[in-house]
Short mmCIF file of C-alpha atoms in Angstrom, two decimals:
data_model
loop_
_atom_site.label_atom_id
_atom_site.label_comp_id
_atom_site.label_asym_id
_atom_site.label_seq_id
_atom_site.Cartn_x
_atom_site.Cartn_y
_atom_site.Cartn_z
CA MET A 1 96.73 88.71 80.38
CA TRP A 2 94.43 91.49 79.20
CA ILE A 3 92.92 93.73 81.85
CA ASN A 4 90.40 96.40 80.97
CA ASN A 5 90.63 99.28 83.39
CA GLN A 6 87.57 101.51 83.04
CA SER A 7 86.97 105.04 84.30
CA SER A 8 84.60 107.80 83.35
CA LEU A 9 87.35 109.82 81.68
CA HIS A 10 89.93 107.30 80.45
CA ASP A 11 89.97 103.79 79.05
CA PHE A 12 93.25 101.88 79.02
CA ILE A 13 94.13 98.33 78.10
CA LEU A 14 96.91 96.94 80.28
CA LEU A 15 98.93 94.31 78.42
CA GLY A 16 100.73 92.98 81.46
CA PHE A 17 102.65 89.88 80.36
CA SER A 18 100.35 88.93 77.50
CA ASP A 19 103.34 88.53 75.17
CA ARG A 20 104.55 85.73 77.47
CA PRO A 21 101.41 83.71 78.31
CA TRP A 22 103.44 80.97 79.98
CA LEU A 23 104.25 83.47 82.76
CA GLU A 24 100.60 84.15 83.64
CA THR A 25 100.04 81.28 86.08
CA PRO A 26 103.43 81.51 87.88
CA PHE A 27 103.08 85.28 88.27
CA PHE A 28 99.50 84.95 89.48
CA VAL A 29 100.66 82.58 92.23
CA ILE A 30 103.67 84.77 93.10
CA PHE A 31 101.56 87.95 93.28
CA LEU A 32 98.89 86.22 95.36
CA VAL A 33 101.39 84.81 97.86
CA ALA A 34 103.26 88.14 98.02
CA TYR A 35 100.04 90.04 98.68
CA ILE A 36 98.96 87.62 101.43
CA PHE A 37 102.37 87.94 103.11
CA SER A 38 102.21 91.71 102.74
CA LEU A 39 98.78 91.81 104.38
CA PHE A 40 99.88 89.57 107.24
CA GLY A 41 103.19 91.30 107.90
CA ASN A 42 102.13 94.91 107.56
CA ILE A 43 98.82 94.56 109.41
CA SER A 44 100.59 92.74 112.26
CA ILE A 45 103.27 95.41 112.56
CA THR A 46 100.78 98.27 112.36
CA LEU A 47 98.49 96.83 115.03
CA VAL A 48 101.16 95.69 117.48
CA SER A 49 103.07 99.00 117.19
CA CYS A 50 99.91 100.96 117.96
CA LEU A 51 98.47 98.73 120.69
CA ASP A 52 101.49 97.51 122.66
CA PRO A 53 102.57 100.13 125.24
CA GLN A 54 106.13 98.76 125.30
CA LEU A 55 106.54 99.80 121.64
CA ASP A 56 105.49 103.37 122.38
CA SER A 57 108.60 105.01 120.93
CA PRO A 58 109.43 107.23 117.93
CA MET A 59 111.05 104.33 116.09
CA TYR A 60 107.93 102.18 116.18
CA PHE A 61 105.72 105.16 115.47
CA PHE A 62 107.52 105.55 112.14
CA VAL A 63 107.60 101.78 111.60
CA SER A 64 103.81 101.58 111.99
CA ASN A 65 103.44 104.43 109.50
CA LEU A 66 105.73 102.61 107.06
CA SER A 67 103.83 99.34 107.46
CA PHE A 68 100.47 101.03 106.88
CA LEU A 69 101.99 102.78 103.86
CA ASP A 70 103.29 99.49 102.43
CA LEU A 71 99.92 97.87 102.99
CA CYS A 72 98.22 100.59 100.94
CA TYR A 73 101.07 100.53 98.41
CA THR A 74 100.62 96.88 97.45
CA THR A 75 96.83 97.16 97.60
CA SER A 76 96.93 99.96 95.02
CA THR A 77 98.45 97.61 92.43
CA VAL A 78 98.02 93.90 93.17
CA PRO A 79 94.23 93.38 93.57
CA GLN A 80 93.22 96.16 91.11
CA ILE A 81 90.58 97.51 93.49
CA TYR A 82 90.40 101.05 92.15
CA GLY A 83 87.94 102.23 89.53
CA GLY A 84 90.39 103.38 86.89
CA CYS A 85 93.92 103.73 85.67
CA VAL A 86 94.11 107.41 86.59
CA ALA A 87 92.99 106.83 90.19
CA GLN A 88 95.58 104.10 90.54
CA LEU A 89 98.26 106.37 89.09
CA TYR A 90 97.59 109.14 91.63
CA ILE A 91 97.42 106.78 94.61
CA PHE A 92 100.42 104.62 93.69
CA LEU A 93 102.68 107.62 93.03
CA ALA A 94 101.53 109.38 96.21
CA LEU A 95 102.32 106.34 98.35
CA GLY A 96 105.66 105.72 96.63
CA SER A 97 106.72 109.35 97.11
CA THR A 98 105.68 109.22 100.76
CA GLU A 99 107.70 106.05 101.36
CA SER A 100 110.80 107.66 99.85
CA ILE A 101 110.64 110.50 102.38
CA PHE A 102 109.73 108.20 105.28
CA LEU A 103 112.87 106.13 104.80
CA ALA A 104 114.94 109.31 105.10
CA ILE A 105 113.10 110.38 108.26
CA MET A 106 113.68 106.98 109.83
CA VAL A 107 117.46 107.32 109.43
CA PHE A 108 117.25 110.64 111.28
CA ASP A 109 115.57 108.76 114.14
CA HIS A 110 118.46 106.25 114.11
CA TYR A 111 120.96 109.11 114.11
CA ALA A 112 119.32 110.79 117.12
CA ALA A 113 119.12 107.47 119.03
CA ILE A 114 122.74 106.46 118.39
CA CYS A 115 124.62 109.76 118.13
CA LYS A 116 122.57 111.86 120.58
CA PRO A 117 121.20 109.31 123.09
CA LEU A 118 120.93 111.76 126.01
CA HIS A 119 119.01 114.29 123.93
CA TYR A 120 116.93 111.69 122.07
CA PRO A 121 113.67 112.15 124.08
CA VAL A 122 113.85 115.91 123.52
CA ILE A 123 114.76 115.73 119.82
CA MET A 124 112.23 113.04 118.93
CA ASN A 125 109.33 114.19 121.09
CA GLN A 126 105.78 113.20 120.20
CA ARG A 127 104.88 116.53 118.63
CA CYS A 128 107.98 116.50 116.43
CA CYS A 129 107.26 112.92 115.26
CA ILE A 130 103.66 113.74 114.37
CA HIS A 131 104.71 116.86 112.46
CA MET A 132 107.37 114.95 110.51
CA ALA A 133 104.95 112.14 109.66
CA ALA A 134 102.21 114.57 108.59
CA GLY A 135 104.66 116.58 106.49
CA THR A 136 105.84 113.40 104.80
CA TRP A 137 102.33 112.29 103.84
CA ILE A 138 101.43 115.78 102.59
CA SER A 139 104.64 116.06 100.54
CA GLY A 140 104.11 112.65 98.94
CA PHE A 141 100.55 113.40 97.89
CA ALA A 142 101.49 116.89 96.67
CA ASN A 143 104.16 115.39 94.43
CA SER A 144 101.64 112.91 93.06
CA VAL A 145 99.17 115.68 92.21
CA ILE A 146 101.85 117.49 90.18
CA GLN A 147 103.41 114.51 88.40
CA SER A 148 100.20 112.60 87.76
CA THR A 149 98.32 115.65 86.48
CA LEU A 150 101.08 116.58 84.04
CA THR A 151 101.13 112.98 82.85
CA VAL A 152 97.38 112.60 82.48
CA VAL A 153 96.86 115.83 80.50
CA ALA A 154 99.50 114.91 77.90
CA PRO A 155 97.64 114.14 74.60
CA ARG A 156 97.82 110.49 73.52
CA CYS A 157 95.99 110.79 70.16
CA GLY A 158 93.75 107.84 70.90
CA GLN A 159 96.50 105.50 72.07
CA ARG A 160 95.26 103.48 75.03
CA VAL A 161 97.25 100.23 75.00
CA LEU A 162 99.62 100.37 77.96
CA ASP A 163 102.44 97.84 77.94
CA HIS A 164 102.53 97.41 81.70
CA PHE A 165 100.58 95.60 84.42
CA PHE A 166 99.51 98.81 86.19
CA CYS A 167 99.46 102.52 85.40
CA GLU A 168 102.74 104.33 85.93
CA VAL A 169 104.18 107.69 84.82
CA PRO A 170 106.99 106.50 82.46
CA ALA A 171 104.71 103.99 80.74
CA LEU A 172 101.91 106.55 80.26
CA LEU A 173 104.28 109.22 78.94
CA LYS A 174 105.46 106.70 76.37
CA LEU A 175 101.97 106.94 74.81
CA ALA A 176 102.13 110.73 74.37
CA CYS A 177 101.95 111.95 70.77
CA ILE A 178 103.54 115.36 71.45
CA ASP A 179 106.95 116.58 72.53
CA ILE A 180 107.24 115.60 76.19
CA GLY A 181 110.45 117.52 76.93
CA VAL A 182 108.73 119.53 79.67
CA ASN A 183 107.34 116.35 81.22
CA GLU A 184 110.76 114.70 81.11
CA THR A 185 112.39 117.68 82.81
CA GLU A 186 109.69 117.80 85.48
CA LEU A 187 109.94 114.04 86.06
CA ASN A 188 113.71 114.18 86.46
CA VAL A 189 113.65 117.23 88.76
CA LEU A 190 110.99 115.79 91.06
CA GLY A 191 112.61 112.37 90.85
CA ALA A 192 115.91 113.86 91.99
CA LEU A 193 114.22 115.73 94.85
CA LEU A 194 112.28 112.72 96.08
CA LEU A 195 114.83 109.98 95.39
CA LEU A 196 118.39 111.25 95.00
CA VAL A 197 118.21 113.88 97.75
CA PRO A 198 116.76 111.52 100.43
CA LEU A 199 119.21 108.78 99.41
CA THR A 200 122.15 111.20 99.69
CA LEU A 201 120.95 112.33 103.13
CA ILE A 202 120.58 108.71 104.23
CA LEU A 203 124.07 107.71 103.11
CA GLY A 204 125.59 110.87 104.59
CA THR A 205 123.83 110.32 107.91
CA TYR A 206 125.10 106.74 108.04
CA VAL A 207 128.66 108.06 107.87
CA PHE A 208 128.05 109.87 111.19
CA ILE A 209 126.22 106.85 112.60
CA ALA A 210 129.12 104.56 111.68
CA GLN A 211 131.56 106.85 113.50
CA ALA A 212 129.35 106.77 116.60
CA VAL A 213 128.90 102.99 116.42
CA MET A 214 132.67 102.45 116.33
CA ARG A 215 132.89 104.17 119.73
CA ILE A 216 130.32 101.84 121.37
CA ARG A 217 132.02 99.51 123.87
CA SER A 218 129.05 97.35 124.86
CA ALA A 219 128.75 94.31 122.58
CA GLU A 220 124.98 94.14 123.10
CA SER A 221 124.47 97.81 122.24
CA LEU A 222 126.81 97.49 119.26
CA TRP A 223 124.87 94.52 117.89
CA LYS A 224 121.52 96.25 118.42
CA ALA A 225 122.68 99.37 116.57
CA PHE A 226 124.19 97.31 113.75
CA ASN A 227 121.08 95.14 113.41
CA THR A 228 118.74 98.15 113.19
CA CYS A 229 120.90 100.04 110.70
CA ALA A 230 121.61 96.99 108.53
CA SER A 231 117.88 96.23 108.23
CA HIS A 232 117.16 99.82 107.25
CA LEU A 233 119.95 99.81 104.65
CA VAL A 234 118.57 96.65 103.03
CA VAL A 235 115.12 98.26 102.74
CA VAL A 236 116.69 101.48 101.40
CA SER A 237 118.69 99.59 98.77
CA LEU A 238 115.70 97.59 97.53
CA PHE A 239 113.50 100.67 97.22
CA TYR A 240 115.73 103.51 96.04
CA PHE A 241 117.94 101.83 93.46
CA THR A 242 115.01 100.26 91.60
CA ALA A 243 112.92 103.44 91.76
CA ILE A 244 115.83 105.64 90.63
CA SER A 245 116.40 103.42 87.60
CA MET A 246 112.81 104.19 86.55
CA TYR A 247 112.14 107.78 87.57
CA VAL A 248 115.50 109.51 87.12
CA GLN A 249 115.80 108.93 83.39
CA PRO A 250 114.11 110.31 80.25
CA PRO A 251 110.81 108.46 79.59
CA SER A 252 111.90 108.29 75.94
CA SER A 253 114.56 105.77 77.02
CA TYR A 254 111.98 103.71 78.91
CA SER A 255 112.38 99.96 78.37
CA ARG A 256 109.15 98.02 78.78
CA ASP A 257 110.77 94.81 80.05
CA ARG A 258 113.11 96.56 82.48
CA GLY A 259 110.25 98.82 83.57
CA LYS A 260 108.09 95.85 84.49
CA ILE A 261 110.88 94.14 86.42
CA MET A 262 111.82 97.30 88.34
CA ALA A 263 108.15 98.02 89.09
CA LEU A 264 107.80 94.51 90.53
CA PHE A 265 110.59 95.28 92.99
CA TYR A 266 109.59 98.68 94.32
CA GLY A 267 105.83 98.16 93.90
CA ILE A 268 105.36 94.61 95.17
CA VAL A 269 108.52 92.86 96.38
CA THR A 270 109.88 95.65 98.60
CA PRO A 271 106.60 96.42 100.47
CA THR A 272 106.15 92.69 101.02
CA LEU A 273 109.65 92.12 102.40
CA ASN A 274 109.84 95.30 104.50
CA PRO A 275 108.03 93.98 107.61
CA PHE A 276 110.09 90.78 107.59
CA ILE A 277 113.41 92.51 106.99
CA TYR A 278 112.89 95.47 109.26
CA THR A 279 110.73 94.44 112.19
CA LEU A 280 109.50 90.86 112.39
CA ARG A 281 113.04 89.71 113.15
CA ASN A 282 113.31 92.36 115.85
CA LYS A 283 113.15 90.78 119.32
CA ASP A 284 111.02 93.63 120.74
CA VAL A 285 108.42 93.21 118.00
CA LYS A 286 108.41 89.42 118.33
CA ALA A 287 107.95 89.74 122.08
CA ALA A 288 105.06 92.17 121.51
CA LEU A 289 103.44 89.76 119.05
CA ARG A 290 103.74 86.92 121.58
CA ARG A 291 102.15 89.09 124.27
CA SER A 292 99.28 90.00 121.93
CA LEU A 293 98.68 86.38 120.93
CA THR A 294 98.85 85.19 124.55
CA LYS A 295 96.40 87.88 125.64
CA GLU A 296 94.02 86.98 122.84
CA PHE A 297 94.27 83.26 123.74
CA TRP A 298 93.43 83.90 127.41
CA ILE A 299 90.48 86.11 126.47
CA LYS A 300 89.02 83.39 124.24
CA THR A 301 89.58 80.58 126.76
CA ARG A 302 88.00 82.38 129.73
#
Protein backbone atom coordinates (compact mmCIF):
# COMPACT_ATOMS: atom_id res chain seq x y z
CA MET A 1 0.00 0.00 0.00
CA TRP A 2 2.08 2.89 -1.31
CA ILE A 3 0.62 6.36 -0.99
CA ASN A 4 2.36 9.38 -2.44
CA ASN A 5 1.57 12.47 -0.43
CA GLN A 6 2.59 15.57 -2.36
CA SER A 7 3.04 19.15 -1.17
CA SER A 8 4.90 22.14 -2.48
CA LEU A 9 7.58 21.86 0.20
CA HIS A 10 7.77 18.17 1.14
CA ASP A 11 7.40 14.83 -0.58
CA PHE A 12 6.88 11.73 1.56
CA ILE A 13 6.16 8.13 0.70
CA LEU A 14 3.88 6.49 3.26
CA LEU A 15 4.52 2.75 3.47
CA GLY A 16 1.40 1.94 5.45
CA PHE A 17 1.15 -1.87 5.62
CA SER A 18 3.01 -2.58 2.39
CA ASP A 19 5.18 -5.16 4.17
CA ARG A 20 1.99 -7.15 4.85
CA PRO A 21 0.01 -6.98 1.57
CA TRP A 22 -2.51 -9.53 2.81
CA LEU A 23 -3.75 -6.89 5.29
CA GLU A 24 -4.58 -4.31 2.61
CA THR A 25 -8.10 -5.47 1.76
CA PRO A 26 -9.24 -6.23 5.35
CA PHE A 27 -7.90 -2.89 6.60
CA PHE A 28 -9.48 -1.03 3.70
CA VAL A 29 -12.88 -2.49 4.63
CA ILE A 30 -12.35 -1.83 8.35
CA PHE A 31 -11.26 1.79 7.77
CA LEU A 32 -14.16 2.42 5.39
CA VAL A 33 -16.76 1.00 7.79
CA ALA A 34 -15.19 2.86 10.74
CA TYR A 35 -15.22 6.14 8.84
CA ILE A 36 -18.87 5.71 7.79
CA PHE A 37 -19.86 4.96 11.40
CA SER A 38 -17.82 7.94 12.58
CA LEU A 39 -19.57 10.23 10.11
CA PHE A 40 -23.01 8.95 11.07
CA GLY A 41 -22.47 9.01 14.82
CA ASN A 42 -20.62 12.29 15.16
CA ILE A 43 -22.75 14.24 12.69
CA SER A 44 -25.93 12.98 14.38
CA ILE A 45 -24.70 13.97 17.84
CA THR A 46 -23.46 17.37 16.69
CA LEU A 47 -26.71 18.26 14.93
CA VAL A 48 -29.13 16.98 17.56
CA SER A 49 -27.16 18.62 20.41
CA CYS A 50 -27.26 21.97 18.61
CA LEU A 51 -30.84 21.85 17.31
CA ASP A 52 -32.84 20.16 20.08
CA PRO A 53 -33.80 22.69 22.79
CA GLN A 54 -34.12 19.93 25.40
CA LEU A 55 -30.38 19.25 25.07
CA ASP A 56 -29.50 22.88 25.73
CA SER A 57 -27.15 22.19 28.64
CA PRO A 58 -23.40 22.50 29.33
CA MET A 59 -22.94 18.74 29.10
CA TYR A 60 -24.33 18.52 25.57
CA PHE A 61 -22.55 21.69 24.56
CA PHE A 62 -19.25 19.95 25.29
CA VAL A 63 -20.50 16.69 23.77
CA SER A 64 -21.31 18.46 20.49
CA ASN A 65 -17.84 20.02 20.51
CA LEU A 66 -16.29 16.60 21.10
CA SER A 67 -18.33 15.01 18.31
CA PHE A 68 -17.39 17.74 15.84
CA LEU A 69 -13.77 17.34 16.93
CA ASP A 70 -13.88 13.56 16.40
CA LEU A 71 -15.46 14.05 12.99
CA CYS A 72 -12.56 16.29 11.93
CA TYR A 73 -10.07 13.98 13.66
CA THR A 74 -10.94 10.92 11.59
CA THR A 75 -11.33 12.99 8.42
CA SER A 76 -7.76 14.25 8.80
CA THR A 77 -6.40 10.70 8.47
CA VAL A 78 -8.79 8.20 6.90
CA PRO A 79 -9.76 9.71 3.50
CA GLN A 80 -6.42 11.53 2.95
CA ILE A 81 -8.16 14.73 1.86
CA TYR A 82 -5.38 17.17 2.65
CA GLY A 83 -2.77 18.33 0.16
CA GLY A 84 0.33 17.14 1.96
CA CYS A 85 1.92 15.31 4.82
CA VAL A 86 2.82 18.51 6.66
CA ALA A 87 -0.74 19.88 6.53
CA GLN A 88 -2.04 16.59 7.86
CA LEU A 89 0.55 16.62 10.65
CA TYR A 90 -0.49 20.08 11.87
CA ILE A 91 -4.22 19.35 11.71
CA PHE A 92 -4.10 15.87 13.24
CA LEU A 93 -1.91 16.97 16.16
CA ALA A 94 -4.03 20.08 16.77
CA LEU A 95 -7.23 18.04 16.94
CA GLY A 96 -5.66 15.34 19.12
CA SER A 97 -4.31 17.93 21.57
CA THR A 98 -7.70 19.64 21.70
CA GLU A 99 -9.48 16.36 22.44
CA SER A 100 -7.10 15.64 25.31
CA ILE A 101 -8.05 18.91 27.01
CA PHE A 102 -11.76 18.55 26.19
CA LEU A 103 -11.97 15.23 28.01
CA ALA A 104 -10.57 16.91 31.13
CA ILE A 105 -13.05 19.79 30.86
CA MET A 106 -15.93 17.35 30.55
CA VAL A 107 -15.05 15.70 33.87
CA PHE A 108 -15.18 19.14 35.50
CA ASP A 109 -18.73 19.46 34.15
CA HIS A 110 -19.57 16.07 35.73
CA TYR A 111 -18.01 17.19 39.00
CA ALA A 112 -20.06 20.39 39.10
CA ALA A 113 -23.29 18.52 38.23
CA ILE A 114 -22.82 15.76 40.83
CA CYS A 115 -20.89 17.43 43.65
CA LYS A 116 -22.31 20.98 43.38
CA PRO A 117 -25.82 20.49 41.95
CA LEU A 118 -27.31 23.64 43.52
CA HIS A 119 -24.50 25.83 42.19
CA TYR A 120 -24.26 24.05 38.82
CA PRO A 121 -26.16 26.68 36.74
CA VAL A 122 -23.92 29.41 38.16
CA ILE A 123 -20.65 27.50 37.79
CA MET A 124 -21.34 26.21 34.29
CA ASN A 125 -23.02 29.29 32.82
CA GLN A 126 -23.04 29.84 29.08
CA ARG A 127 -20.22 32.38 29.09
CA CYS A 128 -17.98 30.09 31.14
CA CYS A 129 -18.66 27.13 28.80
CA ILE A 130 -17.86 29.17 25.69
CA HIS A 131 -14.64 30.48 27.23
CA MET A 132 -13.52 26.99 28.26
CA ALA A 133 -14.30 25.56 24.81
CA ALA A 134 -12.52 28.42 23.02
CA GLY A 135 -9.50 28.12 25.31
CA THR A 136 -9.34 24.39 24.63
CA TRP A 137 -9.36 24.81 20.85
CA ILE A 138 -6.74 27.58 21.02
CA SER A 139 -4.48 25.55 23.32
CA GLY A 140 -4.68 22.47 21.09
CA PHE A 141 -3.77 24.38 17.94
CA ALA A 142 -1.00 26.30 19.73
CA ASN A 143 0.56 23.02 20.83
CA SER A 144 0.38 21.72 17.27
CA VAL A 145 2.15 24.80 15.91
CA ILE A 146 5.04 24.26 18.34
CA GLN A 147 5.41 20.48 18.05
CA SER A 148 4.77 20.23 14.32
CA THR A 149 7.11 23.10 13.45
CA LEU A 150 9.98 21.66 15.50
CA THR A 151 9.38 18.31 13.82
CA VAL A 152 9.16 19.64 10.28
CA VAL A 153 12.33 21.77 10.47
CA ALA A 154 14.47 18.84 11.66
CA PRO A 155 16.84 17.90 8.75
CA ARG A 156 16.14 14.49 7.20
CA CYS A 157 19.07 14.38 4.71
CA GLY A 158 16.83 13.34 1.85
CA GLN A 159 15.00 10.58 3.72
CA ARG A 160 11.34 10.61 2.74
CA VAL A 161 10.08 7.05 3.24
CA LEU A 162 7.77 7.12 6.24
CA ASP A 163 6.91 3.75 7.75
CA HIS A 164 3.41 4.73 8.78
CA PHE A 165 -0.03 5.18 7.19
CA PHE A 166 -0.23 8.91 8.00
CA CYS A 167 2.17 11.63 9.14
CA GLU A 168 2.85 11.72 12.86
CA VAL A 169 5.52 13.33 15.06
CA PRO A 170 7.34 10.20 16.37
CA ALA A 171 7.48 8.63 12.90
CA LEU A 172 8.80 11.84 11.29
CA LEU A 173 11.43 12.39 13.99
CA LYS A 174 12.66 8.88 13.30
CA LEU A 175 13.80 10.15 9.86
CA ALA A 176 15.94 12.96 11.32
CA CYS A 177 19.66 12.72 10.56
CA ILE A 178 20.78 14.95 13.45
CA ASP A 179 20.73 14.71 17.22
CA ILE A 180 17.07 15.11 18.19
CA GLY A 181 17.63 15.41 21.95
CA VAL A 182 15.95 18.83 22.02
CA ASN A 183 12.98 17.50 20.06
CA GLU A 184 12.68 14.51 22.39
CA THR A 185 12.70 16.75 25.46
CA GLU A 186 10.13 19.10 23.93
CA LEU A 187 7.92 16.17 22.90
CA ASN A 188 8.00 14.64 26.37
CA VAL A 189 7.37 17.96 28.16
CA LEU A 190 4.41 18.90 25.97
CA GLY A 191 3.19 15.30 26.01
CA ALA A 192 3.20 15.35 29.82
CA LEU A 193 1.36 18.70 29.89
CA LEU A 194 -1.31 17.64 27.42
CA LEU A 195 -1.69 13.98 28.40
CA LEU A 196 -0.41 13.18 31.89
CA VAL A 197 -1.65 16.38 33.55
CA PRO A 198 -5.24 16.14 32.17
CA LEU A 199 -5.35 12.41 32.97
CA THR A 200 -4.19 13.06 36.56
CA LEU A 201 -6.83 15.78 36.96
CA ILE A 202 -9.50 13.45 35.58
CA LEU A 203 -8.62 10.59 37.93
CA GLY A 204 -8.32 12.95 40.90
CA THR A 205 -11.69 14.54 40.13
CA TYR A 206 -13.32 11.12 39.92
CA VAL A 207 -12.20 10.43 43.49
CA PHE A 208 -14.36 13.38 44.63
CA ILE A 209 -17.18 12.33 42.30
CA ALA A 210 -17.12 8.79 43.70
CA GLN A 211 -17.43 10.14 47.25
CA ALA A 212 -20.43 12.24 46.20
CA VAL A 213 -22.05 9.35 44.32
CA MET A 214 -21.84 7.11 47.39
CA ARG A 215 -24.04 9.61 49.24
CA ILE A 216 -26.81 9.55 46.59
CA ARG A 217 -29.91 7.79 47.94
CA SER A 218 -32.08 7.81 44.80
CA ALA A 219 -31.48 4.68 42.70
CA GLU A 220 -32.40 6.51 39.49
CA SER A 221 -30.01 9.39 40.19
CA LEU A 222 -27.29 6.95 41.23
CA TRP A 223 -27.64 4.98 38.00
CA LYS A 224 -27.65 8.15 35.88
CA ALA A 225 -24.47 9.43 37.53
CA PHE A 226 -22.77 6.05 37.23
CA ASN A 227 -23.77 5.65 33.58
CA THR A 228 -22.44 9.09 32.61
CA CYS A 229 -19.16 8.69 34.48
CA ALA A 230 -18.57 5.11 33.30
CA SER A 231 -19.03 6.16 29.66
CA HIS A 232 -16.59 9.03 30.10
CA LEU A 233 -14.02 6.76 31.77
CA VAL A 234 -14.17 4.28 28.87
CA VAL A 235 -13.52 7.10 26.38
CA VAL A 236 -10.70 8.46 28.58
CA SER A 237 -9.05 5.04 28.83
CA LEU A 238 -9.18 4.40 25.08
CA PHE A 239 -7.70 7.79 24.24
CA TYR A 240 -5.14 8.60 26.93
CA PHE A 241 -3.41 5.27 27.45
CA THR A 242 -2.78 4.72 23.74
CA ALA A 243 -1.68 8.32 23.16
CA ILE A 244 0.62 8.29 26.22
CA SER A 245 2.34 5.15 24.97
CA MET A 246 3.26 7.08 21.80
CA TYR A 247 3.93 10.65 22.89
CA VAL A 248 5.46 10.29 26.35
CA GLN A 249 8.52 8.33 25.29
CA PRO A 250 11.75 9.09 23.40
CA PRO A 251 11.16 8.93 19.61
CA SER A 252 14.42 6.95 19.41
CA SER A 253 12.58 4.06 21.10
CA TYR A 254 9.70 4.32 18.62
CA SER A 255 8.51 0.92 17.38
CA ARG A 256 6.93 1.03 13.94
CA ASP A 257 4.50 -1.85 14.52
CA ARG A 258 3.39 -0.67 17.95
CA GLY A 259 3.17 2.89 16.63
CA LYS A 260 0.79 1.86 13.88
CA ILE A 261 -1.43 -0.13 16.25
CA MET A 262 -1.58 2.66 18.84
CA ALA A 263 -2.28 5.25 16.12
CA LEU A 264 -5.19 3.11 14.91
CA PHE A 265 -6.73 3.30 18.38
CA TYR A 266 -6.45 7.00 19.19
CA GLY A 267 -6.69 8.20 15.58
CA ILE A 268 -9.49 6.04 14.19
CA VAL A 269 -11.04 3.56 16.65
CA THR A 270 -11.59 5.98 19.56
CA PRO A 271 -13.22 8.82 17.54
CA THR A 272 -15.46 6.24 15.89
CA LEU A 273 -16.59 4.62 19.15
CA ASN A 274 -16.96 7.85 21.16
CA PRO A 275 -20.49 8.77 19.99
CA PHE A 276 -21.74 5.22 20.57
CA ILE A 277 -20.09 4.83 23.96
CA TYR A 278 -20.79 8.28 25.30
CA THR A 279 -24.06 9.53 23.89
CA LEU A 280 -26.00 7.31 21.51
CA ARG A 281 -26.85 4.99 24.40
CA ASN A 282 -27.99 7.97 26.44
CA LYS A 283 -31.79 8.04 26.74
CA ASP A 284 -31.95 11.84 26.38
CA VAL A 285 -29.99 11.74 23.12
CA LYS A 286 -32.01 8.82 21.78
CA ALA A 287 -35.23 10.66 22.60
CA ALA A 288 -33.91 13.77 20.83
CA LEU A 289 -32.99 11.70 17.77
CA ARG A 290 -36.50 10.20 17.70
CA ARG A 291 -38.05 13.67 17.93
CA SER A 292 -35.85 14.91 15.07
CA LEU A 293 -36.68 11.92 12.87
CA THR A 294 -40.41 12.19 13.64
CA LYS A 295 -40.39 15.91 12.85
CA GLU A 296 -38.57 15.29 9.58
CA PHE A 297 -41.04 12.52 8.66
CA TRP A 298 -44.07 14.76 9.26
CA ILE A 299 -42.53 17.58 7.24
CA LYS A 300 -41.95 15.28 4.26
CA THR A 301 -45.41 13.68 4.42
CA ARG A 302 -47.36 16.94 4.61
